Amino acid sequence: MFEHDDPVLELTDEQCWKLLTNTRHGRIVLTAAGETDIFPINYLAHNNLLMMRSAPGTKLAEIAINENVLFETDGISSDEAWSVVIKGTARILQSGEEIAAAESLGLKTWIPTLKDFYIEVKPTRITGRHFILGQQPERF
Amino acid sequence: MFEHDDPVLELTDEQCWKLLTNTRHGRIVLTAAGETDIFPINYLAHNNLLMMRSAPGTKLAEIAINENVLFETDGISSDEAWSVVIKGTARILQSGEEIAAAESLGLKTWIPTLKDFYIEVKPTRITGRHFILGQQPERF
């Protein structure tokens, strides 16, 4: 899937979505009142959107103040690594129909509670890179 | 190491450092000119500091503008997960002595180049959480 001779390959949107679809766990970066926070989160890629679930708390409060979010997921093995970063906007699902559709996806959270909300992230920019891991070249 | 009955345990600084020391891969979040970026990065925890290595580029430019950074690392298995988040300040090592000491740590990067710089992150706040993964409680 990721053949390249250079140590780093810039991924196409299609390659990014393939990685996003095959992964369940990433991090969301939120900024509100000049303060930036990062939260690990389970997610699902669905219809070119990311779906997440969250209990009430800091994450939801910050999204209500500033919808602009950053999302990152990555993977690393002994000889290769990749990373996909999304810039986008987040909204909390409100309608019963949307929530029912989100629930049908079977998305799991790290701390399941009865009061979870669903968050949808709509990407405005996707970037991804694939790395062939190697040794540092010798300095001398 | 992480025994608890509640689904989530807030970790002590000591527990956070144990996890940081046993992990090599995280993400650094940088903000400059109102734009936030996230980069996957290899690191080493050493003397209550994080050491990273970077080629010249966006990361270094952003640190020069705004030293305040966020760092996250996490781990997930089938029945447990954890996450450690650091807020701190980053500086680029300048002196030959400091760089030699950093090089002796044997820190590897994803894209090794001859022009790497060393970045030291000094934490001002460390938070960590450990999760026992479970099923969502039934709504009905």
mmCIF file of C-alpha atoms in Angstrom:
data_model
loop_
_atom_site.group_PDB
_atom_site.id
_atom_site.type_symbol
_atom_site.label_atom_id
_atom_site.label_comp_id
_atom_site.label_asym_id
_atom_site.label_seq_id
_atom_site.Cartn_x
_atom_site.Cartn_y
_atom_site.Cartn_z
ATOM 1 C CA MET A 1 0.000 0.000 0.000
ATOM 2 C CA PHE A 2 2.817 2.424 0.846
ATOM 3 C CA GLU A 3 5.733 1.781 -1.460
ATOM 4 C CA HIS A 4 8.347 4.490 -1.562
ATOM 5 C CA ASP A 5 12.107 4.922 -1.745
ATOM 6 C CA ASP A 6 12.362 8.153 0.246
ATOM 7 C CA PRO A 7 12.078 7.785 4.037
ATOM 8 C CA VAL A 8 8.797 9.738 4.063
ATOM 9 C CA LEU A 9 5.747 9.599 1.789
ATOM 10 C CA GLU A 10 3.005 12.247 1.792
ATOM 11 C CA LEU A 11 -0.268 10.326 1.663
ATOM 12 C CA THR A 12 -3.238 10.996 -0.589
ATOM 13 C CA ASP A 13 -6.682 11.635 0.920
ATOM 14 C CA GLU A 14 -7.688 8.135 -0.140
ATOM 15 C CA GLN A 15 -4.725 6.584 1.674
ATOM 16 C CA CYS A 16 -5.487 8.705 4.753
ATOM 17 C CA TRP A 17 -9.111 7.535 4.824
ATOM 18 C CA LYS A 18 -8.029 3.911 4.515
ATOM 19 C CA LEU A 19 -5.829 4.338 7.608
ATOM 20 C CA LEU A 20 -8.541 6.305 9.440
ATOM 21 C CA THR A 21 -11.106 3.615 8.685
ATOM 22 C CA ASN A 22 -8.867 0.823 9.959
ATOM 23 C CA THR A 23 -8.041 2.571 13.240
ATOM 24 C CA ARG A 24 -10.254 3.172 16.272
ATOM 25 C CA HIS A 25 -8.148 5.264 18.580
ATOM 26 C CA GLY A 26 -6.715 8.768 18.244
ATOM 27 C CA ARG A 27 -6.415 12.107 20.019
ATOM 28 C CA ILE A 28 -8.516 15.254 19.739
ATOM 29 C CA VAL A 29 -6.978 18.673 20.388
ATOM 30 C CA LEU A 30 -9.311 21.429 21.577
ATOM 31 C CA THR A 31 -8.639 25.091 22.293
ATOM 32 C CA ALA A 32 -10.820 27.359 24.390
ATOM 33 C CA ALA A 33 -9.986 30.630 26.154
ATOM 34 C CA GLY A 34 -6.396 30.428 24.966
ATOM 35 C CA GLU A 35 -5.862 27.031 26.571
ATOM 36 C CA THR A 36 -5.183 23.952 24.448
ATOM 37 C CA ASP A 37 -6.058 20.450 25.640
ATOM 38 C CA ILE A 38 -5.554 16.994 24.184
ATOM 39 C CA PHE A 39 -7.693 13.959 24.883
ATOM 40 C CA PRO A 40 -7.252 10.367 23.764
ATOM 41 C CA ILE A 41 -10.481 9.194 22.179
ATOM 42 C CA ASN A 42 -12.034 6.259 20.389
ATOM 43 C CA TYR A 43 -13.580 7.095 17.066
ATOM 44 C CA LEU A 44 -15.096 5.681 13.912
ATOM 45 C CA ALA A 45 -14.574 6.976 10.397
ATOM 46 C CA HIS A 46 -17.925 6.957 8.589
ATOM 47 C CA ASN A 47 -19.085 8.767 5.433
ATOM 48 C CA ASN A 48 -15.968 10.981 5.370
ATOM 49 C CA LEU A 49 -16.702 12.103 8.931
ATOM 50 C CA LEU A 50 -15.272 11.082 12.284
ATOM 51 C CA MET A 51 -17.736 10.029 14.979
ATOM 52 C CA MET A 52 -16.783 10.130 18.658
ATOM 53 C CA ARG A 53 -18.607 9.754 21.919
ATOM 54 C CA SER A 54 -17.988 11.695 25.100
ATOM 55 C CA ALA A 55 -19.373 12.037 28.592
ATOM 56 C CA PRO A 56 -20.302 15.582 29.652
ATOM 57 C CA GLY A 57 -17.203 17.498 30.710
ATOM 58 C CA THR A 58 -14.278 19.555 29.497
ATOM 59 C CA LYS A 59 -14.316 18.238 25.924
ATOM 60 C CA LEU A 60 -17.940 19.155 25.306
ATOM 61 C CA ALA A 61 -17.592 22.531 26.993
ATOM 62 C CA GLU A 62 -14.581 23.390 24.854
ATOM 63 C CA ILE A 63 -16.302 22.340 21.613
ATOM 64 C CA ALA A 64 -19.246 24.582 22.539
ATOM 65 C CA ILE A 65 -16.821 27.533 22.820
ATOM 66 C CA ASN A 66 -14.621 26.724 19.816
ATOM 67 C CA GLU A 67 -15.691 24.262 17.149
ATOM 68 C CA ASN A 68 -12.247 24.141 15.497
ATOM 69 C CA VAL A 69 -10.487 20.926 16.376
ATOM 70 C CA LEU A 70 -7.429 18.941 15.462
ATOM 71 C CA PHE A 71 -7.393 15.160 15.383
ATOM 72 C CA GLU A 72 -4.444 12.810 15.107
ATOM 73 C CA THR A 73 -4.040 9.076 14.826
ATOM 74 C CA ASP A 74 -0.930 7.081 14.114
ATOM 75 C CA GLY A 75 0.589 3.659 14.028
ATOM 76 C CA ILE A 76 4.078 2.361 14.499
ATOM 77 C CA SER A 77 5.728 -0.998 13.976
ATOM 78 C CA SER A 78 9.360 -2.065 13.945
ATOM 79 C CA ASP A 79 10.051 -0.901 10.401
ATOM 80 C CA GLU A 80 7.330 1.560 9.444
ATOM 81 C CA ALA A 81 5.139 4.259 10.929
ATOM 82 C CA TRP A 82 2.321 6.492 9.784
ATOM 83 C CA SER A 83 0.336 9.450 11.007
ATOM 84 C CA VAL A 84 -2.843 11.163 9.833
ATOM 85 C CA VAL A 85 -3.832 14.642 11.033
ATOM 86 C CA ILE A 86 -7.225 16.222 10.463
ATOM 87 C CA LYS A 87 -8.134 19.853 10.886
ATOM 88 C CA GLY A 88 -11.866 20.299 11.071
ATOM 89 C CA THR A 89 -14.933 21.416 12.904
ATOM 90 C CA ALA A 90 -16.761 19.514 15.615
ATOM 91 C CA ARG A 91 -20.426 19.575 16.475
ATOM 92 C CA ILE A 92 -22.456 17.760 19.076
ATOM 93 C CA LEU A 93 -25.281 15.739 17.573
ATOM 94 C CA GLN A 94 -28.668 17.072 18.690
ATOM 95 C CA SER A 95 -31.487 15.383 16.805
ATOM 96 C CA GLY A 96 -32.851 12.035 17.906
ATOM 97 C CA GLU A 97 -32.500 10.746 14.355
ATOM 98 C CA GLU A 98 -28.804 11.639 14.149
ATOM 99 C CA ILE A 99 -28.110 10.192 17.591
ATOM 100 C CA ALA A 100 -29.888 6.949 16.707
ATOM 101 C CA ALA A 101 -27.825 6.687 13.504
ATOM 102 C CA ALA A 102 -24.632 7.310 15.497
ATOM 103 C CA GLU A 103 -25.587 4.709 18.108
ATOM 104 C CA SER A 104 -26.121 2.121 15.385
ATOM 105 C CA LEU A 105 -22.414 2.391 14.488
ATOM 106 C CA GLY A 106 -21.468 0.615 17.718
ATOM 107 C CA LEU A 107 -18.842 3.121 18.783
ATOM 108 C CA LYS A 108 -17.179 2.330 22.110
ATOM 109 C CA THR A 109 -15.607 4.732 24.603
ATOM 110 C CA TRP A 110 -12.908 4.285 27.214
ATOM 111 C CA ILE A 111 -15.238 5.248 30.060
ATOM 112 C CA PRO A 112 -18.771 4.344 29.072
ATOM 113 C CA THR A 113 -21.520 6.248 30.857
ATOM 114 C CA LEU A 114 -25.250 6.626 30.375
ATOM 115 C CA LYS A 115 -24.939 10.327 29.561
ATOM 116 C CA ASP A 116 -22.680 10.143 26.515
ATOM 117 C CA PHE A 117 -22.987 12.649 23.713
ATOM 118 C CA TYR A 118 -21.982 12.070 20.122
ATOM 119 C CA ILE A 119 -19.468 14.366 18.476
ATOM 120 C CA GLU A 120 -19.086 14.576 14.715
ATOM 121 C CA VAL A 121 -15.845 15.958 13.251
ATOM 122 C CA LYS A 122 -16.024 17.253 9.691
ATOM 123 C CA PRO A 123 -12.543 17.506 8.155
ATOM 124 C CA THR A 124 -11.503 20.661 6.350
ATOM 125 C CA ARG A 125 -7.963 19.413 5.766
ATOM 126 C CA ILE A 126 -6.403 15.963 5.925
ATOM 127 C CA THR A 127 -2.686 15.311 5.854
ATOM 128 C CA GLY A 128 -0.922 12.010 6.263
ATOM 129 C CA ARG A 129 2.578 10.696 6.138
ATOM 130 C CA HIS A 130 4.078 7.250 5.974
ATOM 131 C CA PHE A 131 7.609 6.643 7.207
ATOM 132 C CA ILE A 132 10.078 3.918 6.479
ATOM 133 C CA LEU A 133 11.984 3.703 9.713
ATOM 134 C CA GLY A 134 15.727 3.581 9.443
ATOM 135 C CA GLN A 135 18.908 4.316 11.238
ATOM 136 C CA GLN A 136 20.271 7.813 11.644
ATOM 137 C CA PRO A 137 22.980 8.407 9.019
ATOM 138 C CA GLU A 138 26.447 8.594 10.532
ATOM 139 C CA ARG A 139 27.676 12.109 11.197
ATOM 140 C CA PHE A 140 31.309 11.289 10.423
ATOM 141 C CA MET B 1 0.421 -1.319 39.119
ATOM 142 C CA PHE B 2 -3.012 0.176 38.427
ATOM 143 C CA GLU B 3 -5.560 -1.487 40.641
ATOM 144 C CA HIS B 4 -8.871 0.277 40.904
ATOM 145 C CA ASP B 5 -12.562 -0.472 41.047
ATOM 146 C CA ASP B 6 -13.824 2.664 39.303
ATOM 147 C CA PRO B 7 -13.487 2.660 35.512
ATOM 148 C CA VAL B 8 -10.977 5.519 35.658
ATOM 149 C CA LEU B 9 -8.017 6.178 37.958
ATOM 150 C CA GLU B 10 -6.212 9.532 38.154
ATOM 151 C CA LEU B 11 -2.501 8.709 38.190
ATOM 152 C CA THR B 12 0.146 10.105 40.505
ATOM 153 C CA ASP B 13 3.211 11.884 39.086
ATOM 154 C CA GLU B 14 5.258 8.794 39.910
ATOM 155 C CA GLN B 15 2.893 6.536 37.975
ATOM 156 C CA CYS B 16 2.928 8.991 35.051
ATOM 157 C CA TRP B 17 6.742 8.998 34.932
ATOM 158 C CA LYS B 18 6.810 5.199 35.002
ATOM 159 C CA LEU B 19 4.577 5.144 31.921
ATOM 160 C CA LEU B 20 6.520 7.966 30.245
ATOM 161 C CA THR B 21 9.804 6.142 30.849
ATOM 162 C CA ASN B 22 8.516 2.896 29.377
ATOM 163 C CA THR B 23 7.166 4.519 26.214
ATOM 164 C CA ARG B 24 9.056 5.970 23.260
ATOM 165 C CA HIS B 25 6.371 7.465 21.070
ATOM 166 C CA GLY B 26 3.942 10.337 21.630
ATOM 167 C CA ARG B 27 2.593 13.531 20.065
ATOM 168 C CA ILE B 28 3.628 17.124 20.577
ATOM 169 C CA VAL B 29 1.101 19.950 20.131
ATOM 170 C CA LEU B 30 2.456 23.366 19.148
ATOM 171 C CA THR B 31 0.693 26.682 18.674
ATOM 172 C CA ALA B 32 2.067 29.646 16.757
ATOM 173 C CA ALA B 33 0.261 32.592 15.201
ATOM 174 C CA GLY B 34 -3.080 31.222 16.341
ATOM 175 C CA GLU B 35 -2.583 27.951 14.498
ATOM 176 C CA THR B 36 -2.274 24.681 16.411
ATOM 177 C CA ASP B 37 -0.372 21.712 14.999
ATOM 178 C CA ILE B 38 0.225 18.185 16.210
ATOM 179 C CA PHE B 39 3.207 15.984 15.345
ATOM 180 C CA PRO B 40 3.896 12.375 16.230
ATOM 181 C CA ILE B 41 7.347 12.145 17.760
ATOM 182 C CA ASN B 42 9.759 9.712 19.365
ATOM 183 C CA TYR B 43 11.006 10.770 22.766
ATOM 184 C CA LEU B 44 12.917 9.681 25.823
ATOM 185 C CA ALA B 45 12.046 10.524 29.412
ATOM 186 C CA HIS B 46 15.257 11.403 31.250
ATOM 187 C CA ASN B 47 15.829 13.281 34.544
ATOM 188 C CA ASN B 48 12.185 14.404 34.698
ATOM 189 C CA LEU B 49 12.504 15.938 31.233
ATOM 190 C CA LEU B 50 11.425 14.760 27.798
ATOM 191 C CA MET B 51 14.070 14.701 25.084
ATOM 192 C CA MET B 52 13.087 14.757 21.410
ATOM 193 C CA ARG B 53 14.907 15.169 18.147
ATOM 194 C CA SER B 54 13.693 17.036 15.103
ATOM 195 C CA ALA B 55 14.871 18.017 11.666
ATOM 196 C CA PRO B 56 14.667 21.738 10.853
ATOM 197 C CA GLY B 57 11.118 22.690 9.886
ATOM 198 C CA THR B 58 7.706 23.653 11.212
ATOM 199 C CA LYS B 59 8.176 22.181 14.678
ATOM 200 C CA LEU B 60 11.352 24.121 15.407
ATOM 201 C CA ALA B 61 9.964 27.328 13.949
ATOM 202 C CA GLU B 62 6.839 27.060 16.106
ATOM 203 C CA ILE B 63 8.843 26.395 19.279
ATOM 204 C CA ALA B 64 10.940 29.489 18.541
ATOM 205 C CA ILE B 65 7.717 31.543 18.422
ATOM 206 C CA ASN B 66 5.902 29.924 21.345
ATOM 207 C CA GLU B 67 7.711 27.711 23.839
ATOM 208 C CA ASN B 68 4.489 26.442 25.434
ATOM 209 C CA VAL B 69 3.793 22.903 24.315
ATOM 210 C CA LEU B 70 1.500 20.024 25.058
ATOM 211 C CA PHE B 71 2.630 16.405 24.889
ATOM 212 C CA GLU B 72 0.556 13.240 24.988
ATOM 213 C CA THR B 73 1.332 9.572 25.018
ATOM 214 C CA ASP B 74 -1.015 6.670 25.563
ATOM 215 C CA GLY B 75 -1.399 2.954 25.394
ATOM 216 C CA ILE B 76 -4.342 0.677 24.804
ATOM 217 C CA SER B 77 -4.861 -3.054 25.074
ATOM 218 C CA SER B 78 -7.996 -5.182 24.989
ATOM 219 C CA ASP B 79 -8.971 -4.524 28.619
ATOM 220 C CA GLU B 80 -7.108 -1.424 29.763
ATOM 221 C CA ALA B 81 -5.865 1.917 28.486
ATOM 222 C CA TRP B 82 -3.861 4.828 29.813
ATOM 223 C CA SER B 83 -2.928 8.328 28.802
ATOM 224 C CA VAL B 84 -0.410 10.843 30.126
ATOM 225 C CA VAL B 85 -0.560 14.532 29.173
ATOM 226 C CA ILE B 86 2.189 17.045 29.867
ATOM 227 C CA LYS B 87 1.938 20.806 29.695
ATOM 228 C CA GLY B 88 5.364 22.375 29.595
ATOM 229 C CA THR B 89 7.925 24.506 27.864
ATOM 230 C CA ALA B 90 10.220 23.438 25.064
ATOM 231 C CA ARG B 91 13.670 24.699 24.254
ATOM 232 C CA ILE B 92 16.148 23.765 21.555
ATOM 233 C CA LEU B 93 19.476 22.615 22.955
ATOM 234 C CA GLN B 94 22.259 24.995 21.952
ATOM 235 C CA SER B 95 25.474 24.144 23.761
ATOM 236 C CA GLY B 96 27.806 21.455 22.454
ATOM 237 C CA GLU B 97 27.909 19.868 25.890
ATOM 238 C CA GLU B 98 24.111 19.580 26.127
ATOM 239 C CA ILE B 99 23.862 18.221 22.591
ATOM 240 C CA ALA B 100 26.578 15.639 23.282
ATOM 241 C CA ALA B 101 24.722 14.545 26.441
ATOM 242 C CA ALA B 102 21.473 14.279 24.459
ATOM 243 C CA GLU B 103 23.152 12.287 21.691
ATOM 244 C CA SER B 104 24.486 9.813 24.232
ATOM 245 C CA LEU B 105 20.874 8.875 25.120
ATOM 246 C CA GLY B 106 20.508 7.102 21.769
ATOM 247 C CA LEU B 107 17.213 8.745 20.833
ATOM 248 C CA LYS B 108 15.865 7.687 17.437
ATOM 249 C CA THR B 109 13.592 9.634 15.112
ATOM 250 C CA TRP B 110 11.130 8.566 12.441
ATOM 251 C CA ILE B 111 13.023 10.412 9.699
ATOM 252 C CA PRO B 112 16.663 10.582 10.655
ATOM 253 C CA THR B 113 18.669 13.364 9.030
ATOM 254 C CA LEU B 114 22.110 14.830 9.580
ATOM 255 C CA LYS B 115 20.694 18.179 10.646
ATOM 256 C CA ASP B 116 18.627 17.119 13.639
ATOM 257 C CA PHE B 117 18.162 19.402 16.606
ATOM 258 C CA TYR B 118 17.432 18.281 20.134
ATOM 259 C CA ILE B 119 14.338 19.586 21.903
ATOM 260 C CA GLU B 120 13.949 19.411 25.666
ATOM 261 C CA VAL B 121 10.459 19.631 27.172
ATOM 262 C CA LYS B 122 10.263 20.668 30.817
ATOM 263 C CA PRO B 123 6.893 19.748 32.319
ATOM 264 C CA THR B 124 4.954 22.293 34.310
ATOM 265 C CA ARG B 125 1.966 19.982 34.774
ATOM 266 C CA ILE B 126 1.546 16.249 34.358
ATOM 267 C CA THR B 127 -1.783 14.469 34.359
ATOM 268 C CA GLY B 128 -2.454 10.828 33.712
ATOM 269 C CA ARG B 129 -5.378 8.497 33.715
ATOM 270 C CA HIS B 130 -5.741 4.749 33.631
ATOM 271 C CA PHE B 131 -8.924 3.178 32.320
ATOM 272 C CA ILE B 132 -10.419 -0.233 32.832
ATOM 273 C CA LEU B 133 -12.211 -0.806 29.568
ATOM 274 C CA GLY B 134 -15.730 -2.066 29.810
ATOM 275 C CA GLN B 135 -19.001 -2.263 28.034
ATOM 276 C CA GLN B 136 -21.367 0.687 27.836
ATOM 277 C CA PRO B 137 -24.083 0.248 30.476
ATOM 278 C CA GLU B 138 -27.452 -0.538 28.937
ATOM 279 C CA ARG B 139 -29.705 2.472 28.509
ATOM 280 C CA PHE B 140 -32.876 0.492 29.170
#
